[in-house]
Structures are given as C-alpha cells and as structure tokens.
XYZ file of C-alpha atoms in Angstrom:
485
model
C 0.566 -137.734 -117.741
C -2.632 -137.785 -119.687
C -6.179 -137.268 -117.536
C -7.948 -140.528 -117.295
C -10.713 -140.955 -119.673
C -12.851 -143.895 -119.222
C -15.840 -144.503 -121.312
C -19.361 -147.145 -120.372
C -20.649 -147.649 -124.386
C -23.541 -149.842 -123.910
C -25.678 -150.922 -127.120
C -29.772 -149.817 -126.120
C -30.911 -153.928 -127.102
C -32.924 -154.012 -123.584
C -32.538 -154.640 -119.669
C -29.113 -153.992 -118.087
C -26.740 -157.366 -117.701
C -24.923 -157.996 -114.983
C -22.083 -158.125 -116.939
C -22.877 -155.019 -118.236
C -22.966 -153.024 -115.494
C -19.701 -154.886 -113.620
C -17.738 -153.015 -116.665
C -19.698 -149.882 -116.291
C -18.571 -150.175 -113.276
C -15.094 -150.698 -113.088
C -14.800 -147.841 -115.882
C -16.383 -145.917 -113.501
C -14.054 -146.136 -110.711
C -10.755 -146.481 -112.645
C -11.664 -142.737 -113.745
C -13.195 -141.496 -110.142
C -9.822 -143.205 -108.501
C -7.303 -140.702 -110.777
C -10.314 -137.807 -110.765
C -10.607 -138.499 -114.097
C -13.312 -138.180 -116.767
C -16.355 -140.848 -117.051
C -18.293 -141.068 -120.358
C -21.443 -142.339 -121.364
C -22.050 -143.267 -125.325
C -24.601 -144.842 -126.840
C -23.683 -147.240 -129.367
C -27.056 -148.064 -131.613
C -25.393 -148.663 -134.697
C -26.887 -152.040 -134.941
C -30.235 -151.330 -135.665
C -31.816 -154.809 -136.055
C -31.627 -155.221 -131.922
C -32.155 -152.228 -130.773
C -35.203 -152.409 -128.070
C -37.740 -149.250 -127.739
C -36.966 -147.490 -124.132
C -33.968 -149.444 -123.882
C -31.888 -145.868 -123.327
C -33.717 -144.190 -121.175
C -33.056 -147.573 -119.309
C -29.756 -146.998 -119.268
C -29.962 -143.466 -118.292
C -32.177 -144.656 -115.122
C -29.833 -147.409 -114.136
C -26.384 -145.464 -114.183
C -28.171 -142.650 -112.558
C -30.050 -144.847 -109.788
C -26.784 -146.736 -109.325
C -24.648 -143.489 -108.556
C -22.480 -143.715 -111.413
C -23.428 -140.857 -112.579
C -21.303 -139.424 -116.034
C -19.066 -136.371 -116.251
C -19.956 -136.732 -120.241
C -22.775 -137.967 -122.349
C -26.180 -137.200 -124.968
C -27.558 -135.046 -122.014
C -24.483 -133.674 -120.734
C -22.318 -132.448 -123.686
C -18.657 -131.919 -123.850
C -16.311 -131.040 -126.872
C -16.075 -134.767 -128.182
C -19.749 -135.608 -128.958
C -22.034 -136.181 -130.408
C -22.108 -139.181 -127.788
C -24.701 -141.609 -129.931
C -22.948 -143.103 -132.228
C -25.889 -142.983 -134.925
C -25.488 -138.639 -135.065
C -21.827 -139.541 -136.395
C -22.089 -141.751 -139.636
C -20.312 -138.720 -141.698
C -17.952 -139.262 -139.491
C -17.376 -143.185 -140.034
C -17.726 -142.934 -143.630
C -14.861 -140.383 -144.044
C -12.564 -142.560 -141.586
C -13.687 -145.692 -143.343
C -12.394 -143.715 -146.787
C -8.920 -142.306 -145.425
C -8.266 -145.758 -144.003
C -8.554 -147.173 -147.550
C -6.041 -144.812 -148.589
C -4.038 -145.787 -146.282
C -3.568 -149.476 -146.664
C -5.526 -150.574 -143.986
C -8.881 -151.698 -145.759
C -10.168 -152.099 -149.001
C -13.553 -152.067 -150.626
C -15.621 -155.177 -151.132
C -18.651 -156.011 -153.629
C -18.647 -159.893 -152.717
C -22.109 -160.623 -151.968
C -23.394 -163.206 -149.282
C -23.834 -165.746 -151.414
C -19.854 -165.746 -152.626
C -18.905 -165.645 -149.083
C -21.614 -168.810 -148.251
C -19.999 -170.533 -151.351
C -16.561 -170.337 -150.190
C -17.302 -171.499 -146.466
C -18.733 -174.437 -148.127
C -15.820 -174.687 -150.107
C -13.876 -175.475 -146.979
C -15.733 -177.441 -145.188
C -14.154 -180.788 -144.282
C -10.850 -178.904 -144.413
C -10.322 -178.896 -140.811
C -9.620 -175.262 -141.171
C -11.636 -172.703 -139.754
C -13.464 -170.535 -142.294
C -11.427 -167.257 -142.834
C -12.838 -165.202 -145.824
C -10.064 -164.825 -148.813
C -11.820 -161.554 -150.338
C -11.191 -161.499 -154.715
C -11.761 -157.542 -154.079
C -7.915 -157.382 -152.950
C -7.274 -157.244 -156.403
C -9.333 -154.412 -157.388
C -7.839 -151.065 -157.542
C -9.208 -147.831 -155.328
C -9.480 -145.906 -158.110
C -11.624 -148.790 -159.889
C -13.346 -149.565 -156.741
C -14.874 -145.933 -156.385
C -15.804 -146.058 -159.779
C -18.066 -149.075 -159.202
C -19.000 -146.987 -156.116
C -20.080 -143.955 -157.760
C -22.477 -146.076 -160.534
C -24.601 -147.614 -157.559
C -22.649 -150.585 -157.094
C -23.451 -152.307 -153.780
C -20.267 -152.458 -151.317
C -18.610 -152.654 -147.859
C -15.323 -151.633 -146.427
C -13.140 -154.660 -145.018
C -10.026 -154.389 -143.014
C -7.173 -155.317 -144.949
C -5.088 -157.577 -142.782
C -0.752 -158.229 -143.659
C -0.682 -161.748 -144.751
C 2.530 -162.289 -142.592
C 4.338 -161.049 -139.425
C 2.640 -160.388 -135.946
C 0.571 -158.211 -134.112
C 0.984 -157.667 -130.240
C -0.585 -155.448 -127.513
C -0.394 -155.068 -123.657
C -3.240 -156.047 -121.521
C -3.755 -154.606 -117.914
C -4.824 -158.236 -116.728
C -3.712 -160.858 -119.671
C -0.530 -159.067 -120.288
C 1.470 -159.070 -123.223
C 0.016 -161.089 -126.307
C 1.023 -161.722 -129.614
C -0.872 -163.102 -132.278
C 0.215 -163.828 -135.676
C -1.265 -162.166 -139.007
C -2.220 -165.129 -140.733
C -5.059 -165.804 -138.193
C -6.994 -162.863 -138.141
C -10.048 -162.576 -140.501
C -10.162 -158.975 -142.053
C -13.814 -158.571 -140.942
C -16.626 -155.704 -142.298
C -16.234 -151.947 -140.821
C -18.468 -150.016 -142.618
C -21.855 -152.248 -143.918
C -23.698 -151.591 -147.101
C -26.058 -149.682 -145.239
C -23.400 -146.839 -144.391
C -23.707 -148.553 -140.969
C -19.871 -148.996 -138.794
C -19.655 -152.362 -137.453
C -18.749 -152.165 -133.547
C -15.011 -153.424 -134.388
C -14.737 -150.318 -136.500
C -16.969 -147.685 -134.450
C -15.351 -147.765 -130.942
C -11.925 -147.236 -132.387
C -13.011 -143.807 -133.947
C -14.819 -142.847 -130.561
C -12.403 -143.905 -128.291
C -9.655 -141.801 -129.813
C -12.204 -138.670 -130.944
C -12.992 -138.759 -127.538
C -9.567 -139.276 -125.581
C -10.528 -142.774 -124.046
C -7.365 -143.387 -122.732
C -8.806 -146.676 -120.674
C -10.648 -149.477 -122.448
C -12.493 -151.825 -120.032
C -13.873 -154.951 -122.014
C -15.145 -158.394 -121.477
C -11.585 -160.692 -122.507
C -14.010 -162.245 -125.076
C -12.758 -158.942 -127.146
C -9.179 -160.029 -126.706
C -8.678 -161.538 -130.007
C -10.569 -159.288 -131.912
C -7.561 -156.028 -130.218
C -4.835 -156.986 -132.600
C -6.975 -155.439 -135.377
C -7.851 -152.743 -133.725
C -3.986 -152.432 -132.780
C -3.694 -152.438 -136.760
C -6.354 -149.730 -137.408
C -4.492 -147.564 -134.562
C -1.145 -147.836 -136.596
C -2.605 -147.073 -139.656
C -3.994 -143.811 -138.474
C -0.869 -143.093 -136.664
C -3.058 -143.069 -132.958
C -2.077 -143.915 -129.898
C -3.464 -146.922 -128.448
C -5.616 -146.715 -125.464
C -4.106 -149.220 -122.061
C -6.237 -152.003 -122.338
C -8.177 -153.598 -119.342
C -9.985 -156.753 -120.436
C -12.523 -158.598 -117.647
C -12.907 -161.947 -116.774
C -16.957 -163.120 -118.032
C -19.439 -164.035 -115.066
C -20.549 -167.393 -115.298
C -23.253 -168.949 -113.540
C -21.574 -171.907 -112.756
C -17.717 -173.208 -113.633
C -19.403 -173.965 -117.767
C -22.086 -171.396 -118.473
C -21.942 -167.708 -118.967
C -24.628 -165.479 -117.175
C -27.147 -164.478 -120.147
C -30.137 -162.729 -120.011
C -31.185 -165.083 -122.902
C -31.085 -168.318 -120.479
C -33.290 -166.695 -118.017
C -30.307 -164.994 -115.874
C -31.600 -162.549 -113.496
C -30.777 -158.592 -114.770
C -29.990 -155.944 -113.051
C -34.013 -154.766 -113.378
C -34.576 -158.510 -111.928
C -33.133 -158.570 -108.863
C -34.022 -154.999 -108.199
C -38.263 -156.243 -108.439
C -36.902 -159.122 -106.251
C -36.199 -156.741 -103.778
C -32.364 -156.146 -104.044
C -31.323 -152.810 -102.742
C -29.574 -151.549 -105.641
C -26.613 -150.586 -103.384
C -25.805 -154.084 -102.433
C -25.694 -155.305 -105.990
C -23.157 -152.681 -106.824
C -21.252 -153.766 -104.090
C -21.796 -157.383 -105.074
C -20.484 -157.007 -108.818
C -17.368 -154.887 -107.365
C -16.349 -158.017 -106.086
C -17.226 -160.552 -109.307
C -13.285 -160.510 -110.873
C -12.092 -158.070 -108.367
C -10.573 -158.528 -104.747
C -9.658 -155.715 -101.986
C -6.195 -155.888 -100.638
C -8.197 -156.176 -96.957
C -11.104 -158.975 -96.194
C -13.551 -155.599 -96.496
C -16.924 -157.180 -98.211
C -19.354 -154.169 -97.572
C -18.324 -151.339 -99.441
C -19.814 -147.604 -99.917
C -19.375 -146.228 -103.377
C -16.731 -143.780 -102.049
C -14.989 -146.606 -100.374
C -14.605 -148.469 -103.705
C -13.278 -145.433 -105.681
C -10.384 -145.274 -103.147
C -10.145 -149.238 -102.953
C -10.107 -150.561 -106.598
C -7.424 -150.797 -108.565
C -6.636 -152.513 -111.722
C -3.783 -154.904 -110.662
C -6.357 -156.333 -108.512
C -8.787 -157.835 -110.963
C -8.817 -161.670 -111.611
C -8.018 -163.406 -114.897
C -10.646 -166.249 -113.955
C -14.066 -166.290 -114.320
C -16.214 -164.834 -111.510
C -18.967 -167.231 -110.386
C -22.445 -165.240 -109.532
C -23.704 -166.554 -106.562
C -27.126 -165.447 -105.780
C -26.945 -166.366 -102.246
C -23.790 -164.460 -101.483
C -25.700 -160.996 -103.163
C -28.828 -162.004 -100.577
C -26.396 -162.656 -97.794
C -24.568 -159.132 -98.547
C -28.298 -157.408 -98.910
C -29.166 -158.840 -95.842
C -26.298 -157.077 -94.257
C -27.258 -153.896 -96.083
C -30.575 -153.606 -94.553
C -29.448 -154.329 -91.105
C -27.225 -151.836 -91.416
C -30.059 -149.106 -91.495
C -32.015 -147.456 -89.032
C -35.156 -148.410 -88.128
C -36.696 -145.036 -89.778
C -35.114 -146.548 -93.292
C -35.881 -149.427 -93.451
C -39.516 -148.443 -92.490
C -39.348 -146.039 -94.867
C -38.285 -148.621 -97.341
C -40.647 -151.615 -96.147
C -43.939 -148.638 -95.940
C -45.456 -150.217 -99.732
C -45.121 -153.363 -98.769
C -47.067 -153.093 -95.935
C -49.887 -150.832 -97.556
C -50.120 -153.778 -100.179
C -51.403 -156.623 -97.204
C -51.561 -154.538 -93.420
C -55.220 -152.180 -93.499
C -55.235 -152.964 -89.375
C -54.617 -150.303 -87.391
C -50.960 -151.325 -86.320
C -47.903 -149.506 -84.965
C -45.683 -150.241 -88.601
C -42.440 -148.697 -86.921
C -42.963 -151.818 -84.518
C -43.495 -154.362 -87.377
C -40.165 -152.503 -88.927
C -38.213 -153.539 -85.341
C -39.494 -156.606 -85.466
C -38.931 -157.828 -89.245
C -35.676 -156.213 -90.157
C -33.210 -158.397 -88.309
C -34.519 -161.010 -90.351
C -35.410 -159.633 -93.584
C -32.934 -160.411 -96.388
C -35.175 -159.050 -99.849
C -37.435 -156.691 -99.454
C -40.034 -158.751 -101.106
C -39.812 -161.004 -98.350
C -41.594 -158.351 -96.403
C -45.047 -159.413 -98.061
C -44.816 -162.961 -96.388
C -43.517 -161.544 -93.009
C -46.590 -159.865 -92.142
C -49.299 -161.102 -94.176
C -51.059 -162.397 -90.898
C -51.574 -159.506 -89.398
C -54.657 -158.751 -91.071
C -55.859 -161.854 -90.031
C -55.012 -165.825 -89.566
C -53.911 -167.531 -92.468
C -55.081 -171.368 -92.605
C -52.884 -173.566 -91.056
C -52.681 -177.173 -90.495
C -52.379 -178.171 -86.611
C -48.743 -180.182 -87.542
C -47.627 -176.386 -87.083
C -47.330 -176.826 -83.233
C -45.366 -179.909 -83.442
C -41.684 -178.694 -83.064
C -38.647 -181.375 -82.073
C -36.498 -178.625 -81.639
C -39.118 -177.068 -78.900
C -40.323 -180.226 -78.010
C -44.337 -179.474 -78.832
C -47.181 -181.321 -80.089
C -50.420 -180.453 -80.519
C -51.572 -182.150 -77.723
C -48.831 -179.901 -75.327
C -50.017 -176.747 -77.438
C -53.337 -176.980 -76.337
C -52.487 -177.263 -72.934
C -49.988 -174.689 -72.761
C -51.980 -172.242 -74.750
C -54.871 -173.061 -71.723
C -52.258 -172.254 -69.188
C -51.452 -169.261 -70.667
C -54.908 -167.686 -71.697
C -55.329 -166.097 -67.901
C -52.113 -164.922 -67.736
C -52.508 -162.563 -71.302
C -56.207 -161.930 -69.890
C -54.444 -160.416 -66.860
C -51.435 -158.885 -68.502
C -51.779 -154.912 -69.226
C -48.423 -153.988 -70.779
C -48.534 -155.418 -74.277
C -45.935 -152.749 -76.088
C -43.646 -153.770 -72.843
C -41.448 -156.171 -74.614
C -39.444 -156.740 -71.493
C -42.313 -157.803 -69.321
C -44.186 -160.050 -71.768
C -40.635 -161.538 -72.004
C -40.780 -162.354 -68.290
C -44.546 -162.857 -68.399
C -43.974 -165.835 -70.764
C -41.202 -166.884 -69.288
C -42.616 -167.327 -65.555
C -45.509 -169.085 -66.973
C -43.147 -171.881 -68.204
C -40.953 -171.549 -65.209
C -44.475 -171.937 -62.819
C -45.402 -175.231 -64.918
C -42.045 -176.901 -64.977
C -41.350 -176.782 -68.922
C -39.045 -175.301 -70.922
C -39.809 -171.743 -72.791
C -39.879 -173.238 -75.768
C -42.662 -175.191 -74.766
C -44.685 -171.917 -74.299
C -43.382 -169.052 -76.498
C -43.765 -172.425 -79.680
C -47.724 -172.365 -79.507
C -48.082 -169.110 -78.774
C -46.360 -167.998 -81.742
C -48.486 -170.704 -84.316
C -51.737 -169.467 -82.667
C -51.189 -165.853 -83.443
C -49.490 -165.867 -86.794
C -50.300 -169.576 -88.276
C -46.680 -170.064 -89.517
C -43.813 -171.546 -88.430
C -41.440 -169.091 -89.323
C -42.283 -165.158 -88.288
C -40.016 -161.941 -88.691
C -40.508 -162.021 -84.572
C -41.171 -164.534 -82.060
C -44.110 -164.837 -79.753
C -43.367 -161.385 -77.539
C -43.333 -159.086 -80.418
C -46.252 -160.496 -82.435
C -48.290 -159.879 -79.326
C -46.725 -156.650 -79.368
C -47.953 -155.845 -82.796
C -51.498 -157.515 -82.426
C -52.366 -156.141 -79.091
C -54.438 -157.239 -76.060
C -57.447 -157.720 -77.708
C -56.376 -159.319 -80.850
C -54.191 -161.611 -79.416
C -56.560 -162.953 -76.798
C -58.988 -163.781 -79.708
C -56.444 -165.666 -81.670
C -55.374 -167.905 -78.861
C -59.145 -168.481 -78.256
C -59.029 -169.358 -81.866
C -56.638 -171.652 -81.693
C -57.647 -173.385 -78.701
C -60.694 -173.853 -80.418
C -59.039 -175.198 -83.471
C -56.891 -177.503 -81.593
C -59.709 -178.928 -79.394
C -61.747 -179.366 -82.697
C -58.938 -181.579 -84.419
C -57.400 -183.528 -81.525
C-alpha cells in the first residue's frame, strides 16, 4: 500500500479563508491519521491576483495553527521545487508531450474569435462551449506557426463521444458524458499553466496520492481523469468537500465581508478553537465529542465521515466553543493571555491575577477583555436607570438607601481580598434589613463599576478595587443618586 501523500496548494491572493484552511485541514489529518506525508505548495501561477506578503501569510498561519508540513519551499524534499512558478520548464514540456499524445492541441484563436462565437450562440439555449477551428491544424504545422512568433495556447483536446467517470471519497461514483465538457486552456500565451493543468503535473511529480477539494472542482475531474490516461498515471483517490455557506443560499467569501481566518483571530478567537470549529464544518465524530485537541482529531477523523451538504458557519457556535476553550485554562493562561489587554486600559495598581479569576468564567473573545475592566481605572458615566433592575427588584430610590445602609458596614470591614467574608458581609446586611441580596449586592455593583453587566459581581469588584477605592465610589454614587432623585 502506497504512503499517504496529502498536499495544502493554496494560491498567495491574500488573507486565509475559512474555507481554505477547513481543506488544509482535513489534508492535514488524512496524512497525520496513516503517518503519512503533508505538503505545502505554492501555486502563484496566476499572476494578476497575487497579493504582496500573501505567502509568508500562509507560512504564519499553517505554522501558528500546528499544521505544520513534512514538505515545502523551506523544507525541501526530492519532488520540489514546491512553487509552482520555479517549474514552467516543466509545464511547457508536459504541455508538448501531451500534444503528442492526443490529449491537447495548439490554439492561435484569439479573444475576439472566441467573443464572436459566444455571440454566435446566444439565444440558443445552449450553454457556450468553445468549438476550436485549430482541431484541424496539424502538429507539425502548428509548431511551425510556433517557431515564426505566432501567438498560441495549448487546449485540452476533449473525445467528442463516450464517457468519462471517476470515484469520489464523498460523491461517489460519477459519470459524465464527453460531449459536455469544454476543452479549456492549460498552458496560456504567456508560458503560464492554468490551475486545471498545473496541479495534475504536481500532484503526480510529487506522489499526491489524496486530493482534498472544494466539490465545486467536481466537474472540472473528468478532464483531469482524461489528462491522467493520456499520460498513462495513476489517478490520485479523490476527496471533494462540501462549501461553507453563511446561510442555507450564500457561500462564505472574503469578498462579501466574511470574517477570515486573520479576522476572527484580531476579534479575539484563540486560534485553537477555530481549528476545532472548522474540523467540525462538513465533518462529524462518531461520539458527541465537540472540543477536540489537534492530536485528538488526527486519531478521530476519517474520510467516510465527512458530509455531502453544505456546512453552515455559525459564528455563535465558534464563540460558544472559544468560550469553552478559555475556561478550560488555568488561571496563569489565561492571565498570561488577557496581560495586553489589560496594559492597554488598567495603569492602577491592581492585583491582575485577581481580575483574571474574576473575568474568565465569563469571557468568551478575548477582546471582550477591554470592556470587562475598563472601570477600573476609574467610573465610566452612567445614567442612574442603571440601578433599576426587575430581576433584583431595585430602583434608584432603593439604591440609595441600600448603598446608605451599607456604607458603615464596608467602612468597618477589614478583609477586602476575603471573598468569603465580604460574601457574608453583604449578605447579613440584607438579611439585618429584611430584603433580598439582590437588593444589596444590585447597587453595589452599579456604584463601583457603572455598568450593568461586569466580568464579577459586587464581592469581587470590591476585591479588585480595595478598601479605599471602593468606599469612595459608593460615596460617589450616593452623591450621584441624591443629586438626581
């Protein structure tokens, strides 16, 4: 049995999709599952998009994600070069032999005879397939033309009858019949391979023995199939992907202002979670496991597992699963991890490993950190409707007076970084004046952060604050109340 060879052959045209990495991805761990070989090539024959930086983009995010290549431009084997631009020679040599073989033919039609005949069949109800005159022309006449300057591409030449079929891992078996393919360009004026023609050279130069695609690829794998059995190759076992959609009738796309991979990482995505995430777009676990370590997916994935229908990205499910993520650190990581987020809006002197206790439980992005404890530096302004609460039962009327009630008790109280007794401390109070906690921990909580949500409640803000600070915050507030009501 041949060694798995799996290659991720992403075109440097900017950030990384989603979709992109997903199939990155799964390449990744259908070779790490059989201990095979993973293979990064760089496809920037299309030089009209390529994007300045985009590669070393890629480099960062393959590397940052763990998926890190056995093969590639900075780690040589024996089947490189591994950007595809180092190989024309290569492509124009295959692009030759398959002429001689059958399976293409050179063409001198210009874009204006292949505009006239599209408008030749318009209102045919027909769609457009390109009859190319240069069928006619023989190869010896052909590379005459060639060698005088003449202008020219190579186009597959496709049987005008009969069928094509291939296997897919996820569609199955297919069969398609001749007559509908269009024998598209694979080598451009320019001396340039087109994709369709490219990958089929690299993938068997460099072993691929698994192709992992988007299925929007599966009718252009019959011709491939034909430029395989031309060359006499053996075909590679085809795994084509389901797309990720953004809802049940649009495709993700960075070009309709989809979030990328670089995207939700600056909204504060931990880069492990969305790996984890796009595991799951078009792929399920035999178990109801949803959090999975990288190592856990190599052993869990496997091909008969992935889903012929679309995969729907929901970006609350990736915040729920990051969520989970960062509860499942310690306190030292996730302080670690929150530290320049707090240097950005905390300059008092705080204990930040007790902001880090008190924000993580409810932390779900890391830029959400910002808003958690932007009042500790001071008060933000707030509008007195804060203290009115129906689930706690407050007003600003009862705020004042409980924040009275309680402003002897904190005057009194010594053990501020004693969770446990402020607890009680708060607790007696409302126990001593016949009202619920809520009634109590509510205002206390407005007067020392002015919001009405906090990564902590009343106990561990004080915590955080300390005596002194939060004594002059509820004198604040009692200040601000009596000054409104």
């Amino acid at each position: 049995m041949k060694k798995v060879r799996t290659r991720f052959a992403p075109s440097p045209t900017g950030y990384m999709h989603i979709g992109n990495l997903r199939t990155a991805l799964y390449e990744y761990l259908i070779a790490k599952k059989e201990d095979g070989t993973f293979i990064l090539r760089i496809e920037d024959t299309d030089q009209e998009r390529q994007v300045e930086g985009a590669v070393d983009i890629i480099y960062d995010v393959i590397h940052s994600v763990g998926m890190d290549y056995d093969e590639g431009p900075d780690k040589p084997g024996d089947c490189g070069p591994y950007v595809q631009s180092e190989r024309l020679p290569m492509y124009k040599d295959y692009a030759d032999k398959l002429v001689d073989l059958g399976g293409a033919h050179y063409c001198f039609c210009t874009e204006e005879d292949i505009e006239n005949q599209r408008e030749d069949s318009k209102g045919s109800g027909v769609a457009f397939k390109f009859d190319d005159p240069c069928h006619s022309i023989s190869i010896e006449e052909a590379r005459a033309r060639i060698a005088k300057g003449e202008r020219y591409v190579v186009r597959q030449t496709i049987p005008l009858d009969g069928t094509t079929s291939f296997d897919d891992e996820v569609y199955g078996h297919i069969t398609v019949e001749n007559s509908t393919l269009d024998e598209g360009v694979l080598l451009k004026s320019d001396g340039y391979p087109t994709y369709n023609f490219a990958n089929i050279i690299d993938d068997h130069h460099m072993r691929i023995t698994h192709v992992v695609r988007g299925n929007e690829y599966l009718s252009s794998t019959p011709k491939y199939n034909l430029i395989y059995q031309a060359f006499g190759w053996d075909i590679p076992t085809y795994v084509h992907v389901p797309p990720v959609m953004k809802d049940e009738h649009h495709k993700l796309s960075k070009r309709n202002g989809d979030a990328s991979f670089q995207d939700l990482v600056k909204q504060g995505y931990l880069k492990e979670a969305i790996v984890n995430y796009i595991a799951l777009l078009g792929w399920s676990p035999e178990t109801d496991q949803e959090i999975f370590t990288m190592d856990e997916l190599k052993k869990a994935f496997s091909i008969e597992r992935i889903s012929k229908s679309p995969a729907i990205f929901d970006i609350e499910k990736l915040k729920w699963m990051n969520g989970e993520y960062i509860r499942r650190m310690s306190v030292e990581q996730f302080n670690e991890l929150a530290m320049p987020y707090y240097k950005q809006v905390i300059h008092r002197d705080v204990d930040l490993f007790e902001v880090s206790k008190a924000i993580q439980p409810r932390t779900f992005l890391l830029n959400d950190i910002l808003e958690s404890v932007d009042f500790i530096d001071e008060v933000p302004e707030y509008d007195i409707s804060l203290y009115t609460s129906k689930k706690m039962k407050t007003t600003p009327e009862n705020s004042l007076e409980a924040l009275k009630i309680s402003l002897p008790y904190l005057e009194n109280f010594n053990e501020y970084e004693n969770d446990e007794a402020m607890m009680k401390l708060m607790s007696d109070i409302a126990t001593e004046h016949e009202v619920k906690n809520g009634r109590i921990f509510w205002p206390i909580r407005v007067a020392l952060s002015g919001k009405a949500f906090t990564p902590g409640g009343a106990v561990e803000i004080a915590h955080i604050l300390g005596k002194e600070e939060t004594l002059k915050r509820i004198k604040e507030a009692i200040a601000k109340l009596e000054a409104s009501l």
